[in-house]
């Protein structure tokens, strides 16, 4: 059906993570080199993606405020994300689609009894959405948008035309005909309860949706968009400190077994990210 190889690899390399931290903290290379005790010419090659010794990388991580243990595990290939266990999470499906040279995820979450379903973001292609809806015999009644970056809403109009779902979008990133939401909204997917968190920083109004109430789930399911990724987080284009604070103070305080469903890369859990995320 899809030519995208699964499971998805980690979204960010150590070099991507370092770049996000350097840009986010706003430290310029002139100040970073001495504070990490690195000569400026070596810093240039590291920022260009050449991996230095573990000691050097540790000093650099500390200088830009990354958790050094998880960062070094990522850099030296010691962190392997756990595979998604579909049998533990009935009624959850990841739908990866291509956007330019990237892969973006949308997710279907449904009540396994009534088959009522919500789509979280649209990705870029209707075909796998229709396939998943039909294969699982679902009624798609709800569309929730985490943020309005083009890759996440590329087929929004087509989804609306085909299924006529109730549409929810962030108040900080309004979409025509949507119910606009902030933190603490309540959305129902049949008997499943969904609450919302404002996780801005990657984008101005970014919303995380937290779904609970499915029989058999060990914990809630967090649809986190581009707030947090397995082993990384979204870019802090609007505010790196706000994004990191939201990741730490709102997402990583959810129950440890909470499934996190990011807009890019593989699914993960709160517990895994507390151990392995350099931004945690
Ligand atoms: Fe985004």
PDB file of N, CA and C in Angstrom, residues 60-100:
ATOM      1  N   UNK A  60      29.974  19.603  25.102  1.00  0.00           N
ATOM      2  CA  UNK A  60      29.123  20.417  24.242  1.00  0.00           C
ATOM      3  C   UNK A  60      27.648  20.303  24.671  1.00  0.00           C
ATOM      4  N   UNK A  61      27.218  19.092  24.965  1.00  0.00           N
ATOM      5  CA  UNK A  61      25.828  18.873  25.406  1.00  0.00           C
ATOM      6  C   UNK A  61      25.541  19.691  26.652  1.00  0.00           C
ATOM      7  N   UNK A  62      26.470  19.645  27.601  1.00  0.00           N
ATOM      8  CA  UNK A  62      26.270  20.369  28.864  1.00  0.00           C
ATOM      9  C   UNK A  62      26.230  21.884  28.603  1.00  0.00           C
ATOM     10  N   UNK A  63      27.094  22.348  27.699  1.00  0.00           N
ATOM     11  CA  UNK A  63      27.152  23.785  27.412  1.00  0.00           C
ATOM     12  C   UNK A  63      25.863  24.314  26.788  1.00  0.00           C
ATOM     13  N   UNK A  64      25.129  23.455  26.053  1.00  0.00           N
ATOM     14  CA  UNK A  64      23.880  23.919  25.433  1.00  0.00           C
ATOM     15  C   UNK A  64      22.640  23.399  26.175  1.00  0.00           C
ATOM     16  N   UNK A  65      22.856  22.813  27.359  1.00  0.00           N
ATOM     17  CA  UNK A  65      21.716  22.433  28.199  1.00  0.00           C
ATOM     18  C   UNK A  65      20.998  21.165  27.799  1.00  0.00           C
ATOM     19  N   UNK A  66      21.668  20.288  27.036  1.00  0.00           N
ATOM     20  CA  UNK A  66      21.066  18.986  26.721  1.00  0.00           C
ATOM     21  C   UNK A  66      21.432  17.973  27.799  1.00  0.00           C
ATOM     22  N   UNK A  67      20.558  16.983  28.014  1.00  0.00           N
ATOM     23  CA  UNK A  67      20.916  15.902  28.933  1.00  0.00           C
ATOM     24  C   UNK A  67      22.018  15.085  28.288  1.00  0.00           C
ATOM     25  N   UNK A  68      23.226  15.060  28.886  1.00  0.00           N
ATOM     26  CA  UNK A  68      24.352  14.438  28.181  1.00  0.00           C
ATOM     27  C   UNK A  68      24.191  12.931  27.971  1.00  0.00           C
ATOM     28  N   UNK A  69      23.659  12.200  28.946  1.00  0.00           N
ATOM     29  CA  UNK A  69      23.545  10.732  28.797  1.00  0.00           C
ATOM     30  C   UNK A  69      22.722  10.352  27.568  1.00  0.00           C
ATOM     31  N   UNK A  70      21.465  10.812  27.507  1.00  0.00           N
ATOM     32  CA  UNK A  70      20.635  10.486  26.341  1.00  0.00           C
ATOM     33  C   UNK A  70      21.222  11.018  25.027  1.00  0.00           C
ATOM     34  N   UNK A  71      21.873  12.170  25.084  1.00  0.00           N
ATOM     35  CA  UNK A  71      22.450  12.740  23.861  1.00  0.00           C
ATOM     36  C   UNK A  71      23.581  11.850  23.340  1.00  0.00           C
ATOM     37  N   UNK A  72      24.426  11.376  24.238  1.00  0.00           N
ATOM     38  CA  UNK A  72      25.527  10.499  23.818  1.00  0.00           C
ATOM     39  C   UNK A  72      24.997   9.149  23.346  1.00  0.00           C
ATOM     40  N   UNK A  73      23.947   8.645  24.004  1.00  0.00           N
ATOM     41  CA  UNK A  73      23.343   7.381  23.540  1.00  0.00           C
ATOM     42  C   UNK A  73      22.834   7.522  22.114  1.00  0.00           C
ATOM     43  N   UNK A  74      22.224   8.679  21.829  1.00  0.00           N
ATOM     44  CA  UNK A  74      21.724   8.940  20.470  1.00  0.00           C
ATOM     45  C   UNK A  74      22.899   9.019  19.485  1.00  0.00           C
ATOM     46  N   UNK A  75      23.927   9.765  19.881  1.00  0.00           N
ATOM     47  CA  UNK A  75      25.068   9.984  18.977  1.00  0.00           C
ATOM     48  C   UNK A  75      25.817   8.692  18.679  1.00  0.00           C
ATOM     49  N   UNK A  76      25.889   7.789  19.656  1.00  0.00           N
ATOM     50  CA  UNK A  76      26.688   6.574  19.486  1.00  0.00           C
ATOM     51  C   UNK A  76      25.825   5.337  19.217  1.00  0.00           C
ATOM     52  N   UNK A  77      24.549   5.587  18.817  1.00  0.00           N
ATOM     53  CA  UNK A  77      23.693   4.483  18.370  1.00  0.00           C
ATOM     54  C   UNK A  77      23.267   3.534  19.469  1.00  0.00           C
ATOM     55  N   UNK A  78      23.323   3.977  20.732  1.00  0.00           N
ATOM     56  CA  UNK A  78      22.927   3.088  21.826  1.00  0.00           C
ATOM     57  C   UNK A  78      21.445   3.187  22.151  1.00  0.00           C
ATOM     58  N   UNK A  79      20.772   4.189  21.556  1.00  0.00           N
ATOM     59  CA  UNK A  79      19.336   4.326  21.785  1.00  0.00           C
ATOM     60  C   UNK A  79      18.583   3.754  20.588  1.00  0.00           C
ATOM     61  N   UNK A  80      17.804   2.700  20.840  1.00  0.00           N
ATOM     62  CA  UNK A  80      16.958   2.121  19.793  1.00  0.00           C
ATOM     63  C   UNK A  80      15.512   2.258  20.259  1.00  0.00           C
ATOM     64  N   UNK A  81      14.683   2.979  19.504  1.00  0.00           N
ATOM     65  CA  UNK A  81      13.294   3.126  19.942  1.00  0.00           C
ATOM     66  C   UNK A  81      12.572   1.779  19.953  1.00  0.00           C
ATOM     67  N   UNK A  82      11.640   1.638  20.906  1.00  0.00           N
ATOM     68  CA  UNK A  82      10.886   0.377  20.988  1.00  0.00           C
ATOM     69  C   UNK A  82       9.822   0.343  19.904  1.00  0.00           C
ATOM     70  N   UNK A  83       9.577  -0.843  19.385  1.00  0.00           N
ATOM     71  CA  UNK A  83       8.566  -0.985  18.328  1.00  0.00           C
ATOM     72  C   UNK A  83       7.170  -0.743  18.902  1.00  0.00           C
ATOM     73  N   UNK A  84       6.285  -0.194  18.092  1.00  0.00           N
ATOM     74  CA  UNK A  84       4.885   0.004  18.475  1.00  0.00           C
ATOM     75  C   UNK A  84       4.224  -1.361  18.668  1.00  0.00           C
ATOM     76  N   UNK A  85       3.572  -1.550  19.827  1.00  0.00           N
ATOM     77  CA  UNK A  85       2.902  -2.825  20.092  1.00  0.00           C
ATOM     78  C   UNK A  85       1.403  -2.654  19.854  1.00  0.00           C
ATOM     79  N   UNK A  86       0.982  -2.976  18.637  1.00  0.00           N
ATOM     80  CA  UNK A  86      -0.420  -2.757  18.249  1.00  0.00           C
ATOM     81  C   UNK A  86      -1.386  -3.485  19.187  1.00  0.00           C
ATOM     82  N   UNK A  87      -0.975  -4.658  19.699  1.00  0.00           N
ATOM     83  CA  UNK A  87      -1.900  -5.435  20.528  1.00  0.00           C
ATOM     84  C   UNK A  87      -2.151  -4.771  21.886  1.00  0.00           C
ATOM     85  N   UNK A  88      -1.210  -3.924  22.332  1.00  0.00           N
ATOM     86  CA  UNK A  88      -1.406  -3.201  23.605  1.00  0.00           C
ATOM     87  C   UNK A  88      -2.294  -1.983  23.429  1.00  0.00           C
ATOM     88  N   UNK A  89      -2.398  -1.517  22.199  1.00  0.00           N
ATOM     89  CA  UNK A  89      -3.075  -0.241  21.928  1.00  0.00           C
ATOM     90  C   UNK A  89      -4.160  -0.418  20.872  1.00  0.00           C
ATOM     91  N   UNK A  90      -5.214  -1.183  21.182  1.00  0.00           N
ATOM     92  CA  UNK A  90      -6.282  -1.352  20.194  1.00  0.00           C
ATOM     93  C   UNK A  90      -6.895  -0.001  19.830  1.00  0.00           C
ATOM     94  N   UNK A  91      -7.237   0.173  18.553  1.00  0.00           N
ATOM     95  CA  UNK A  91      -7.884   1.415  18.134  1.00  0.00           C
ATOM     96  C   UNK A  91      -6.926   2.559  17.912  1.00  0.00           C
ATOM     97  N   UNK A  92      -5.643   2.246  17.648  1.00  0.00           N
ATOM     98  CA  UNK A  92      -4.672   3.301  17.317  1.00  0.00           C
ATOM     99  C   UNK A  92      -3.939   2.885  16.041  1.00  0.00           C
ATOM    100  N   UNK A  93      -3.916   3.733  15.043  1.00  0.00           N
ATOM    101  CA  UNK A  93      -3.175   3.435  13.809  1.00  0.00           C
ATOM    102  C   UNK A  93      -2.392   4.662  13.363  1.00  0.00           C
ATOM    103  N   UNK A  94      -1.117   4.428  13.071  1.00  0.00           N
ATOM    104  CA  UNK A  94      -0.257   5.491  12.534  1.00  0.00           C
ATOM    105  C   UNK A  94      -0.369   5.481  11.004  1.00  0.00           C
ATOM    106  N   UNK A  95      -0.508   6.674  10.415  1.00  0.00           N
ATOM    107  CA  UNK A  95      -0.589   6.780   8.953  1.00  0.00           C
ATOM    108  C   UNK A  95       0.521   7.703   8.454  1.00  0.00           C
ATOM    109  N   UNK A  96       1.659   7.135   8.051  1.00  0.00           N
ATOM    110  CA  UNK A  96       2.751   7.969   7.527  1.00  0.00           C
ATOM    111  C   UNK A  96       2.547   8.284   6.043  1.00  0.00           C
ATOM    112  N   UNK A  97       2.788   9.532   5.660  1.00  0.00           N
ATOM    113  CA  UNK A  97       2.715   9.925   4.249  1.00  0.00           C
ATOM    114  C   UNK A  97       3.925  10.793   3.917  1.00  0.00           C
ATOM    115  N   UNK A  98       4.209  10.924   2.639  1.00  0.00           N
ATOM    116  CA  UNK A  98       5.396  11.671   2.224  1.00  0.00           C
ATOM    117  C   UNK A  98       5.069  13.138   2.006  1.00  0.00           C
ATOM    118  N   UNK A  99       6.026  13.995   2.399  1.00  0.00           N
ATOM    119  CA  UNK A  99       5.929  15.423   2.112  1.00  0.00           C
ATOM    120  C   UNK A  99       7.329  15.884   1.739  1.00  0.00           C
ATOM    121  N   UNK A 100       7.539  16.232   0.478  1.00  0.00           N
ATOM    122  CA  UNK A 100       8.876  16.554  -0.030  1.00  0.00           C
ATOM    123  C   UNK A 100       9.813  15.404   0.351  1.00  0.00           C
TER     124      UNK A 100
END
